PDB file of C-alpha atoms in Angstrom:
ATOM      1  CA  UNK A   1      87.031 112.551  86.275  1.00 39.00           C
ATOM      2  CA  UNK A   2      90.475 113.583  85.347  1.00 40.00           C
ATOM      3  CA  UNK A   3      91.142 115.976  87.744  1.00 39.00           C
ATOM      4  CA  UNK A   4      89.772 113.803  90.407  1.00 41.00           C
ATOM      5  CA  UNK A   5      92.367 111.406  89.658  1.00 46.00           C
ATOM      6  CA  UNK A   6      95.149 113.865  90.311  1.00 56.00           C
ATOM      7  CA  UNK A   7      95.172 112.728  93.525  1.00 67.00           C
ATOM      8  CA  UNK A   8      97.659 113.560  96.565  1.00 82.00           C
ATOM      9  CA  UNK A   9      97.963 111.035  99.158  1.00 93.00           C
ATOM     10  CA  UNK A  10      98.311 112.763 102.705  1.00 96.00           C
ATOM     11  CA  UNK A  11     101.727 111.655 104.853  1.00 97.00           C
ATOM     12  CA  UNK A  12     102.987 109.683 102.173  1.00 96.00           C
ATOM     13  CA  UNK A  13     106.970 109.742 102.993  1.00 96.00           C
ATOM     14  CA  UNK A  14     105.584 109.118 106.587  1.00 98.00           C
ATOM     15  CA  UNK A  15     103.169 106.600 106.084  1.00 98.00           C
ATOM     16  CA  UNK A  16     105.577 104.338 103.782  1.00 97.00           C
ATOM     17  CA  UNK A  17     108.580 104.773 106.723  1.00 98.00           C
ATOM     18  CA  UNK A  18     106.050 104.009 109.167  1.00 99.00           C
ATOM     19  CA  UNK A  19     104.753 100.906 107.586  1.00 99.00           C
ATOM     20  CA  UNK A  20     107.875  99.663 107.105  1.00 98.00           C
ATOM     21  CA  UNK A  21     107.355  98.659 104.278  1.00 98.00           C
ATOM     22  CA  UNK A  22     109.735  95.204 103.431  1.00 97.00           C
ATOM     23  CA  UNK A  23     109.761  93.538  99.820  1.00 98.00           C
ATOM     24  CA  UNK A  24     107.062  91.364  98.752  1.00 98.00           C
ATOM     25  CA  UNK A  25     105.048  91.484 102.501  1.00 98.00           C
ATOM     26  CA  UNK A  26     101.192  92.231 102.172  1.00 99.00           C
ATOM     27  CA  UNK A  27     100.083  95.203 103.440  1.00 99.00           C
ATOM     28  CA  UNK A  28      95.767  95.573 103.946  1.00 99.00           C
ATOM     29  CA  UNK A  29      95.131  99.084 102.610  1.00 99.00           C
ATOM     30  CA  UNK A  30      91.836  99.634 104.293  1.00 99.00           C
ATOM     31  CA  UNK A  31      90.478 102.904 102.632  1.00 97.00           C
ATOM     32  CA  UNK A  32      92.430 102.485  99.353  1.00 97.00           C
ATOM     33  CA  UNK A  33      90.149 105.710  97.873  1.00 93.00           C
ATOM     34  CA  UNK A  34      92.038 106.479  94.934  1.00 93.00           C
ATOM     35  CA  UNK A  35      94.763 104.314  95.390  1.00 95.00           C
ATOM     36  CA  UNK A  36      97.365 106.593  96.322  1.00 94.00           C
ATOM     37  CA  UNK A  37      98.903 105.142  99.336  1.00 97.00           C
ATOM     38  CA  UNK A  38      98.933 101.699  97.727  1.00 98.00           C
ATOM     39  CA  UNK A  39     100.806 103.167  94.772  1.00 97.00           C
ATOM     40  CA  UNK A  40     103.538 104.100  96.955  1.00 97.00           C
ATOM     41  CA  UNK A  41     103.381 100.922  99.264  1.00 98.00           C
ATOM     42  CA  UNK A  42     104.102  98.771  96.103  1.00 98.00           C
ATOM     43  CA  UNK A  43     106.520 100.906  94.374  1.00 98.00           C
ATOM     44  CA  UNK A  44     108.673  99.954  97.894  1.00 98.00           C
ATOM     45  CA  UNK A  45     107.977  96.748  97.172  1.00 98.00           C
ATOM     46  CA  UNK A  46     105.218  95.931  98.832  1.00 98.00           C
ATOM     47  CA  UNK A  47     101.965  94.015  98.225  1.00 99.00           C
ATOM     48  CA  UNK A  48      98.530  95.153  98.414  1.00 99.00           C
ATOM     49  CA  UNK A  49      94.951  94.468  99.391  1.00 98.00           C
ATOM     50  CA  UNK A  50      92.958  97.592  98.700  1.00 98.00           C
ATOM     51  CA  UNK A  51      89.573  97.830 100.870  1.00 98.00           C
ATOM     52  CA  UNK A  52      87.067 100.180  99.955  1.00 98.00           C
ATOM     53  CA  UNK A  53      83.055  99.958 100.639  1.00 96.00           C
ATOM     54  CA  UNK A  54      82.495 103.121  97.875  1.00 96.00           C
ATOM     55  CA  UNK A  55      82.138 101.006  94.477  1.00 95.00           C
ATOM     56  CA  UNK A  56      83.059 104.168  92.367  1.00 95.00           C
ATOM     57  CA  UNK A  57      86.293 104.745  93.982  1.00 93.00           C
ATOM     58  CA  UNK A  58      87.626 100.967  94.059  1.00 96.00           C
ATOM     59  CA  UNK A  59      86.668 101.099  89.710  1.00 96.00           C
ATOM     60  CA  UNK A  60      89.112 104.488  89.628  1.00 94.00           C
ATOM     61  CA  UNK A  61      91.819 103.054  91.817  1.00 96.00           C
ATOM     62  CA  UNK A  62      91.674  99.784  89.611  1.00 96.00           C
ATOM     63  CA  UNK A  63      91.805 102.137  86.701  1.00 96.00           C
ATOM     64  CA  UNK A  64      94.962 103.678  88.186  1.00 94.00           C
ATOM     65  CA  UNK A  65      96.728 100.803  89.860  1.00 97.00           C
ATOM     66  CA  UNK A  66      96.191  98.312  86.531  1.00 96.00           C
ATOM     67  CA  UNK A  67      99.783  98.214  85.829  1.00 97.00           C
ATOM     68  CA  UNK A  68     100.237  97.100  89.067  1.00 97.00           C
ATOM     69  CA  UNK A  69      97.620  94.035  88.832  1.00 92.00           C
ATOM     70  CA  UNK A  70      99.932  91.111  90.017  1.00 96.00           C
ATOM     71  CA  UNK A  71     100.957  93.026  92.899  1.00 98.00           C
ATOM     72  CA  UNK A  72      97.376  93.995  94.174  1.00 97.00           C
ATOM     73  CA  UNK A  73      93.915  92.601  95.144  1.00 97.00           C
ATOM     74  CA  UNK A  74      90.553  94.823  95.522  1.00 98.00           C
ATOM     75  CA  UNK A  75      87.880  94.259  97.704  1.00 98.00           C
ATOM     76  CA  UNK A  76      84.431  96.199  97.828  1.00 97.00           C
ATOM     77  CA  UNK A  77      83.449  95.838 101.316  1.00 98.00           C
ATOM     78  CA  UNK A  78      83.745  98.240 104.514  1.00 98.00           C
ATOM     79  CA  UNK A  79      86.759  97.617 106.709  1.00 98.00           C
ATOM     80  CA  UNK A  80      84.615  97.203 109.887  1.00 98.00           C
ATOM     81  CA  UNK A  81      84.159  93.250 108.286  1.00 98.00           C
ATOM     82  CA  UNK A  82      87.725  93.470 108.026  1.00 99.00           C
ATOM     83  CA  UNK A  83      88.136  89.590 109.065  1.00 98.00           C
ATOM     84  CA  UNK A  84      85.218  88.404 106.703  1.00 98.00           C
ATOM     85  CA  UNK A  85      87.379  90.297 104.080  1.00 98.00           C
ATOM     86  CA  UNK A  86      90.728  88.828 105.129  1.00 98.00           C
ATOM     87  CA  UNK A  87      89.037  85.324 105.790  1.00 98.00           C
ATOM     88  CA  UNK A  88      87.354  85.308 102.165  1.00 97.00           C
ATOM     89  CA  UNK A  89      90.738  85.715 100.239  1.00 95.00           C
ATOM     90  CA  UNK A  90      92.437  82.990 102.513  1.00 96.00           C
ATOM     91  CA  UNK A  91      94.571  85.493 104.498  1.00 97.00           C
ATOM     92  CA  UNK A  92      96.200  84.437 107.601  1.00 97.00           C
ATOM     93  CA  UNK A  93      98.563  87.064 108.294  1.00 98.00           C
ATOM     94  CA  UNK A  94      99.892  90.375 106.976  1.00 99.00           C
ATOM     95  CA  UNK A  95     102.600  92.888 107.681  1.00 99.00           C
ATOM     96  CA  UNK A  96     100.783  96.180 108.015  1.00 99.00           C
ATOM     97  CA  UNK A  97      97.344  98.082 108.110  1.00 99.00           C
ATOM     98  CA  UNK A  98      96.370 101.417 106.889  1.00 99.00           C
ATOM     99  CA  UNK A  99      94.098 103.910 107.648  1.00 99.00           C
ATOM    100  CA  UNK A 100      93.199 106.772 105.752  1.00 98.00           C
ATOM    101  CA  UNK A 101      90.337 107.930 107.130  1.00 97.00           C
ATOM    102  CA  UNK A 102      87.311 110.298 105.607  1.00 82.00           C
ATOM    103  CA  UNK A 103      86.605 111.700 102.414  1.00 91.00           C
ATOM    104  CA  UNK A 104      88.122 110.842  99.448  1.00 88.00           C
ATOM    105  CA  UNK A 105      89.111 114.145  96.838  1.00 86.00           C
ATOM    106  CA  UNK A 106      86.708 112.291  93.984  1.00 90.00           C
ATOM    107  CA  UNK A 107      83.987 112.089  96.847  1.00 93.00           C
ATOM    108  CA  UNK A 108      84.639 115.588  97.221  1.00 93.00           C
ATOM    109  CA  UNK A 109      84.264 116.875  93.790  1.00 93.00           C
ATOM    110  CA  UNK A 110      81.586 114.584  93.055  1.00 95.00           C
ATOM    111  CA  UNK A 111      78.518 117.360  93.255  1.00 97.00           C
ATOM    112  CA  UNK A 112      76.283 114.175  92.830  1.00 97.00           C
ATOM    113  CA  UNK A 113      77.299 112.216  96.024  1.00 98.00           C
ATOM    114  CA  UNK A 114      76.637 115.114  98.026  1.00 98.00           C
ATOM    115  CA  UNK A 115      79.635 115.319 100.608  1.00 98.00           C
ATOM    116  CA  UNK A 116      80.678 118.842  99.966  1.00 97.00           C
ATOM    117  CA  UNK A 117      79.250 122.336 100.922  1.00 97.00           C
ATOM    118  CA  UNK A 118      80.965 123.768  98.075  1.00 96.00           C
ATOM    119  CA  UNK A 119      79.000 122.103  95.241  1.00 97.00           C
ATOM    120  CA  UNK A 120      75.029 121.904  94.766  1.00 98.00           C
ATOM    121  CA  UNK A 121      73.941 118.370  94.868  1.00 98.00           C
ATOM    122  CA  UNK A 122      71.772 116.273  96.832  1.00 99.00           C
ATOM    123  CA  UNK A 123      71.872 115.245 100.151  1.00 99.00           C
ATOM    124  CA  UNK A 124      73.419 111.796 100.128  1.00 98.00           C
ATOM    125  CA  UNK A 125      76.734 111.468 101.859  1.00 98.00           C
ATOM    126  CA  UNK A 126      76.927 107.909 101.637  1.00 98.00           C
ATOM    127  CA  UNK A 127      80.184 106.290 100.932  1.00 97.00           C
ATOM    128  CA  UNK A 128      78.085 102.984 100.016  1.00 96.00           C
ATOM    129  CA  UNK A 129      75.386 103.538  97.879  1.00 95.00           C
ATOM    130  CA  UNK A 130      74.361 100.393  98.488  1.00 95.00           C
ATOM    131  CA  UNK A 131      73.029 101.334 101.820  1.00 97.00           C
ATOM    132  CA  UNK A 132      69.526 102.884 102.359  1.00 97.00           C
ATOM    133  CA  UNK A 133      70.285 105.966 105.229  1.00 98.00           C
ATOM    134  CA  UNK A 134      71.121 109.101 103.450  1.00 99.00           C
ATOM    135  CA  UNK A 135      72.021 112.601 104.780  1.00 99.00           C
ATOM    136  CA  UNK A 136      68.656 113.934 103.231  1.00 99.00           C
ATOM    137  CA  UNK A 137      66.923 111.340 105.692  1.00 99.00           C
ATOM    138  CA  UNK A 138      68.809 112.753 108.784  1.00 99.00           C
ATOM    139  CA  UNK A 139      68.039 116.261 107.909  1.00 99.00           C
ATOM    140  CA  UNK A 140      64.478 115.561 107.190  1.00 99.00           C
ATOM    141  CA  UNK A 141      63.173 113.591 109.472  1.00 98.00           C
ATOM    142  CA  UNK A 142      65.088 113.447 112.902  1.00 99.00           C
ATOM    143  CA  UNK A 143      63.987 114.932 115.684  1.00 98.00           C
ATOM    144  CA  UNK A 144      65.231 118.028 117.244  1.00 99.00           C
ATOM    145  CA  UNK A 145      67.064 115.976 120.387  1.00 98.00           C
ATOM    146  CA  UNK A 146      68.548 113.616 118.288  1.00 98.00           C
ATOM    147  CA  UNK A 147      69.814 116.263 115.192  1.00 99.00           C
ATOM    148  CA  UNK A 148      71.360 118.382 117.532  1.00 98.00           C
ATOM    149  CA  UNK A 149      73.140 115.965 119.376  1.00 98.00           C
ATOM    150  CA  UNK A 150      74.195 114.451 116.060  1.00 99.00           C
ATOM    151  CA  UNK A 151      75.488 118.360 114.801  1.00 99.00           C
ATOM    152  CA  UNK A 152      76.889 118.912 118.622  1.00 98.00           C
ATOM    153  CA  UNK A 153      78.937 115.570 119.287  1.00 98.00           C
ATOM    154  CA  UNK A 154      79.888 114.235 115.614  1.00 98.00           C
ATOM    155  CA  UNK A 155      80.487 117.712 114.387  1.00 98.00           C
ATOM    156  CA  UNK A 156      81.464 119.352 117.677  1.00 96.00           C
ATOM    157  CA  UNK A 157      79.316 122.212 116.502  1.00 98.00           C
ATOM    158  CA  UNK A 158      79.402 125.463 119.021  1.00 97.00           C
ATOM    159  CA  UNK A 159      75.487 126.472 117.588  1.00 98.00           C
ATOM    160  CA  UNK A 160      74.753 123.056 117.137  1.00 98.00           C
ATOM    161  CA  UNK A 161      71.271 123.857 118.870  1.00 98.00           C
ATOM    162  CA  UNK A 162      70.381 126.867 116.414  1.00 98.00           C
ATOM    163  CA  UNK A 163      71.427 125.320 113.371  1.00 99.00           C
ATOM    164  CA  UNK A 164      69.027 122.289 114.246  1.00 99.00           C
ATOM    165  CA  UNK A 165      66.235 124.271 115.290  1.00 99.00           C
ATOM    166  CA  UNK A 166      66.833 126.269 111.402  1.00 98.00           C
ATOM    167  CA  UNK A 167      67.294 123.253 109.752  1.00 99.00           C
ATOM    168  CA  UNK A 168      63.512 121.719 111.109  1.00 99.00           C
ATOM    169  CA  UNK A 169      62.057 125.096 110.224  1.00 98.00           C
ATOM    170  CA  UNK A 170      63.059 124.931 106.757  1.00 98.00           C
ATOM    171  CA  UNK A 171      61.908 120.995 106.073  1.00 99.00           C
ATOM    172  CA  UNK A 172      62.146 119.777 103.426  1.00 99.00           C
ATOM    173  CA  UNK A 173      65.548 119.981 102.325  1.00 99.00           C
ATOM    174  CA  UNK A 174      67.167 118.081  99.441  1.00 97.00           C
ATOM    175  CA  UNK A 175      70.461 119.681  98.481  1.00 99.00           C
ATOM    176  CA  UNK A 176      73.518 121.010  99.941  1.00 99.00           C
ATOM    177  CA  UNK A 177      73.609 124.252  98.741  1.00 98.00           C
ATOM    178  CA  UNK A 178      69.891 124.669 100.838  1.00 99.00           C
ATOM    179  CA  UNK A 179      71.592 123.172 103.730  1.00 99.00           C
ATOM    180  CA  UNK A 180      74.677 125.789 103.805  1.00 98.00           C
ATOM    181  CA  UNK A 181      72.649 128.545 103.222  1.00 97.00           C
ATOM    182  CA  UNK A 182      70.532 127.358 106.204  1.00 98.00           C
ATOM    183  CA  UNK A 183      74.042 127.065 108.493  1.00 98.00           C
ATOM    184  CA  UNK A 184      75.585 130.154 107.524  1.00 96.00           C
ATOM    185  CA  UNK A 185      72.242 132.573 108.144  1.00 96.00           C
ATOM    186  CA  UNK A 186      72.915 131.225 111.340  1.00 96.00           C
ATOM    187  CA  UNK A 187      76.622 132.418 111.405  1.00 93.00           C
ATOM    188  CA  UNK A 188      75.066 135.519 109.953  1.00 86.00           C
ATOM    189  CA  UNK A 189      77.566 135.687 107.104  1.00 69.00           C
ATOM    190  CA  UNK A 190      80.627 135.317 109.765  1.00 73.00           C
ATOM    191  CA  UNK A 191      83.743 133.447 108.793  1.00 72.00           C
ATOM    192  CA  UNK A 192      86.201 131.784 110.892  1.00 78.00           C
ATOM    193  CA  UNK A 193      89.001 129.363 109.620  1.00 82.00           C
ATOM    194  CA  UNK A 194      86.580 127.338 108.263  1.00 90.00           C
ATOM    195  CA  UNK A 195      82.982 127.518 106.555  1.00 94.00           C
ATOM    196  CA  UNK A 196      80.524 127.635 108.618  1.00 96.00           C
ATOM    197  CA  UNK A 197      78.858 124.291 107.494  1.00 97.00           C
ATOM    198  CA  UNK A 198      81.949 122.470 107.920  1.00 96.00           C
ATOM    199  CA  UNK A 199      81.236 120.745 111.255  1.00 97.00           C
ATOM    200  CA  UNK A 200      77.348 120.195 110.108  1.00 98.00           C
ATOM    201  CA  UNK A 201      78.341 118.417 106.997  1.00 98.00           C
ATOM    202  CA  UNK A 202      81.705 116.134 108.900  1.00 97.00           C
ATOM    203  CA  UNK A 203      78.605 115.647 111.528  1.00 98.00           C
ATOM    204  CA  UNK A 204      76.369 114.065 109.010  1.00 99.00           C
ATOM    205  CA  UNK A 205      78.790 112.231 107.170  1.00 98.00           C
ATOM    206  CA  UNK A 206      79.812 110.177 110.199  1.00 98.00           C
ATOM    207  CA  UNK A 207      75.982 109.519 110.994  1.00 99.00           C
ATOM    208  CA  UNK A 208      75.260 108.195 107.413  1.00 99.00           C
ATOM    209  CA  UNK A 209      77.868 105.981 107.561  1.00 98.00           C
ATOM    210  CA  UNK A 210      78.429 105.313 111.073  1.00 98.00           C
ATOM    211  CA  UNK A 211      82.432 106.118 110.956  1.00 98.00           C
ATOM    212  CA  UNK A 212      83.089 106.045 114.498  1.00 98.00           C
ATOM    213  CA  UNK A 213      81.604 102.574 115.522  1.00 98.00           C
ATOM    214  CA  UNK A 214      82.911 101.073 112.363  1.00 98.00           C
ATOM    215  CA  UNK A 215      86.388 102.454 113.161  1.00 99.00           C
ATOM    216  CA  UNK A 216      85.867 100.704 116.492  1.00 99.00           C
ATOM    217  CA  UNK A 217      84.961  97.254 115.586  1.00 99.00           C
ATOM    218  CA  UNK A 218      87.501  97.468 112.643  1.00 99.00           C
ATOM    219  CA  UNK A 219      90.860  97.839 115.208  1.00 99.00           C
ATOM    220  CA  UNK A 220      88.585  95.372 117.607  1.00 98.00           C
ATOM    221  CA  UNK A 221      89.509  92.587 114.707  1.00 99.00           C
ATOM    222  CA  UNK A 222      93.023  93.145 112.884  1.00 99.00           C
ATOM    223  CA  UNK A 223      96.005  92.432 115.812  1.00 98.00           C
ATOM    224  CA  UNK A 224      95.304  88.630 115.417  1.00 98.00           C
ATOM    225  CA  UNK A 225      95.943  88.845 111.542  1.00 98.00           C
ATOM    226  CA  UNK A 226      99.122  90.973 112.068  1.00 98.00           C
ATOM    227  CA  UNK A 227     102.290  89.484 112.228  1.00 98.00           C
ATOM    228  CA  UNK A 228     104.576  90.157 114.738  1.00 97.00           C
ATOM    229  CA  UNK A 229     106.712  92.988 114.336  1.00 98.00           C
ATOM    230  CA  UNK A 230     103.416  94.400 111.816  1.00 99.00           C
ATOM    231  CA  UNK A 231     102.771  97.512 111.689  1.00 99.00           C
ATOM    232  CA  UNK A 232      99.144  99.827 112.115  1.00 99.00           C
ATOM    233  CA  UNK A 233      99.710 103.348 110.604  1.00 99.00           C
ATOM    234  CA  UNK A 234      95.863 105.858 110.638  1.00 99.00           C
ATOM    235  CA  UNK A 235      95.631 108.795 109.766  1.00 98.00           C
ATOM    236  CA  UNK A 236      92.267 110.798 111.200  1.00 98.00           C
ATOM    237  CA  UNK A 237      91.197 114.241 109.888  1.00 96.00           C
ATOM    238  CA  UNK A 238      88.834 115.238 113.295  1.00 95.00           C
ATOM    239  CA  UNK A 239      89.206 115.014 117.011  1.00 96.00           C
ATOM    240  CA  UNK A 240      86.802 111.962 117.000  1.00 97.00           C
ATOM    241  CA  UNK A 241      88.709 109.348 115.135  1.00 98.00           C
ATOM    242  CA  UNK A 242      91.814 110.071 116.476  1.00 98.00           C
ATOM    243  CA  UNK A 243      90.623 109.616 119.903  1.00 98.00           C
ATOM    244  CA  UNK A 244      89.599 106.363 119.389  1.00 99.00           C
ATOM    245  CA  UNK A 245      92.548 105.718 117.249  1.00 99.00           C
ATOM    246  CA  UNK A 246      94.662 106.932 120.487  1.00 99.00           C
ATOM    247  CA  UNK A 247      92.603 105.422 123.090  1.00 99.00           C
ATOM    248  CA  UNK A 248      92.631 101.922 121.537  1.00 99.00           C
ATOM    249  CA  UNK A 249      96.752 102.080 120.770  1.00 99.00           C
ATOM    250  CA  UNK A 250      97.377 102.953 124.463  1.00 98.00           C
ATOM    251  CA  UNK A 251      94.837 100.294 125.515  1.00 98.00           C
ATOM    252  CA  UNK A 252      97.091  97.693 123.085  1.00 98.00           C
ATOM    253  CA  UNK A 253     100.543  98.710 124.590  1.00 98.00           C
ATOM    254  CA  UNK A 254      99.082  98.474 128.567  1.00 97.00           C
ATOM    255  CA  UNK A 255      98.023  95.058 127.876  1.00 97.00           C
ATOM    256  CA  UNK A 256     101.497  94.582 126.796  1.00 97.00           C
ATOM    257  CA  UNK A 257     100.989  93.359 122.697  1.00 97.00           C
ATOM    258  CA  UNK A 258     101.625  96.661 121.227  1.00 98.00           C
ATOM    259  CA  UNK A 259     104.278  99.499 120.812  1.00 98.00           C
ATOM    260  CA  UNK A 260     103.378 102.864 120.002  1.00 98.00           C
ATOM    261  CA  UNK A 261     105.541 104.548 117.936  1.00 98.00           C
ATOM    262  CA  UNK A 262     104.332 107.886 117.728  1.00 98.00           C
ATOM    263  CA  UNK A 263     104.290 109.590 121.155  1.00 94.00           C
ATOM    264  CA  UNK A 264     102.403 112.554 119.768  1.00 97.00           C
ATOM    265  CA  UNK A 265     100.372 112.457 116.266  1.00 98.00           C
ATOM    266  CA  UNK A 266     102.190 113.614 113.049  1.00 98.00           C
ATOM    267  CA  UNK A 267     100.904 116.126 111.229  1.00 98.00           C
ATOM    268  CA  UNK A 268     101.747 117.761 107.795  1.00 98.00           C
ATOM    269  CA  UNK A 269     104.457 120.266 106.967  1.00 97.00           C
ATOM    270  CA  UNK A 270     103.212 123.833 106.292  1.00 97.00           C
ATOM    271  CA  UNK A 271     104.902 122.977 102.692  1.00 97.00           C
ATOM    272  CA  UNK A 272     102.281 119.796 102.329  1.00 96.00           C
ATOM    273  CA  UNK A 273      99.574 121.645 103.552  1.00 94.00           C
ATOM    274  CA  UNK A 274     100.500 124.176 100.776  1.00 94.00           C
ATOM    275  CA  UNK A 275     100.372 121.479  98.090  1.00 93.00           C
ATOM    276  CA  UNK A 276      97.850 119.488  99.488  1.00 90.00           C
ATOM    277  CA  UNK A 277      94.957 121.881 101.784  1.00 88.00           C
ATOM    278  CA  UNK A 278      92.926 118.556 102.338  1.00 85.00           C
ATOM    279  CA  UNK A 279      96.276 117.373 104.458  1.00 92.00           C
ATOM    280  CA  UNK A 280      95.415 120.319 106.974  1.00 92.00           C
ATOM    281  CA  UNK A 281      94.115 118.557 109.735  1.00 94.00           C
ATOM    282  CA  UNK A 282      95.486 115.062 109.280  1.00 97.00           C
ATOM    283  CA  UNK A 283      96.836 113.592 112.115  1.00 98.00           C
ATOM    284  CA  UNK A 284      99.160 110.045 111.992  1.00 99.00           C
ATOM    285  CA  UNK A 285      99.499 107.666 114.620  1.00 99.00           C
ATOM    286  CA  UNK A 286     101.406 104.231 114.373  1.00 99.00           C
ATOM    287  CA  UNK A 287     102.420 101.248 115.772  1.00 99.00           C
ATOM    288  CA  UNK A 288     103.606  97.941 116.723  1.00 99.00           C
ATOM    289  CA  UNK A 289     102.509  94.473 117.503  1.00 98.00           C
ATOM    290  CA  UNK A 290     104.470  93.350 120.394  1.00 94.00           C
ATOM    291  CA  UNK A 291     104.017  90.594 122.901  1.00 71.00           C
ATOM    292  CA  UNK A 292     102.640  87.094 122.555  1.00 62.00           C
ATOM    293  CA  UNK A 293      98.918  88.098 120.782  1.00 58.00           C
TER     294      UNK A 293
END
């Protein structure tokens, strides 16, 4: 659990210029994970409502925010209710969303919650436990259209057909080190940048817990609670997300209540990436509301 809680938030310098962060303004962090990002946001001077729908994680960041209690609030709950959330704790307005999307690094190393390739555990992926869908149930009992479109469009998997056609002629499969053998016999042993289960198990993940829709209907609801002037920083780890994440910002500033103020996505140094090699892919985009909304 320790070593979990060494945790390094992605974009930090970028996310807390980008907030604009201002003394005593509350800021909605909406995947608070491990509470990195919040640390920073109230060491600024911010204030904080941490979001998170994974019950284990929102107990560790309370663990590591506690000396921060009068500055924060936490909230179990998944951000795509983000005005039932804001609504129940009396919230009007606030200066500033974040996004930090995916996996957290004690989802990660958690063998038991079954996100990662790297460790034997069982196929669950879910980042609320609370929920019944499971990776095991995907893998299990889909059919072959609907796994491989699942592998080919979440994961944007090149073999996407092979690996589901392997992955029905090995039924039943209950852990993840089953799964990625399964995935790389159909790589036959070849590696590229990444493991070869990589895009299966991102492909899965989003399927158990329906990431992309809930990213949707999340930005669909927070520009009425955000101040003028507020701020919307995300950061997205696959093509996917940040499409959306793009799409929905340049949709914002054509209608004329929002200013984009990242032209292109940031992404990490070389020297982050060196601390951090979760950073890798993380791209940040941000804006601002504008206009009469």
């Amino acid at each position: 659990m320790e070593r979990s809680l060494k945790h390094i938030p992605v974009l930090q310098d970028e996310v807390i210029r980008l907030l604009n962060v201002k003394k005593d303004e509350l800021y909605v962090d909406c995947t608070i994970g491990l509470g990195g990002h919040s640390k920073f946001i109230i060491e600024n001077g911010g204030r904080v409502i941490g979001i998170d729908c994974d019950s284990e994680a929102l107990e560790l960041a309370k663990e590591a925010l506690s000396e921060y209690k009068d500055k924060m609030k936490f909230k179990q709950g998944n951000f795509k209710d983000i005005d039932r959330i804001l609504e129940e704790s009396d919230i009007k307005k606030v200066s500033g969303f974040l996004y930090d999307l995916g996996t957290s690094s004690y989802q990660l190393e958690t063998k038991e919650r079954g996100f990662s390739f790297m460790l034997d555990g069982p196929l669950d992926m879910r980042m609320d436990r609370r929920q019944a869908k499971t990776a095991s149930q995907i893998v299990n009992r889909e059919p072959f259209n609907r796994l491989y479109k699942i592998i080919g469009e979440y994961g944007e998997e090149p073999r996407a057909t092979q690996i589901a056609r392997r992955i029905i002629s090995n039924r039943p499969i209950q852990t993840t080190s089953k799964l990625t053998s399964i995935i790389t016999k159909v790589y036959k042993g070849k590696r590229g940048k990444i493991h070869p289960a990589t895009k299966t198990f991102q492909a899965l993940r989003i399927a158990v817990n329906d990431e992309l829709s809930n990213l949707k209907d999340s930005l669909d609801k927070i520009l009425p609670y955000l101040e003028k002037g507020g701020r919307v920083v995300v950061i997205s780890f696959h093509s996917l997300e940040d499409r959306i994440v793009k799409e929905k910002f340049k949709r914002w500033e054509n209608e004329g209540i929002f200013n984009i103020l990242t032209k292109k996505p940031i992404t990490p140094s070389n020297y982050e990436i060196k601390q951090n090699p979760r950073a890798r892919s993380a791209k940040l985009r941000a804006g601002e509301k504008g206009g009469n909304l």
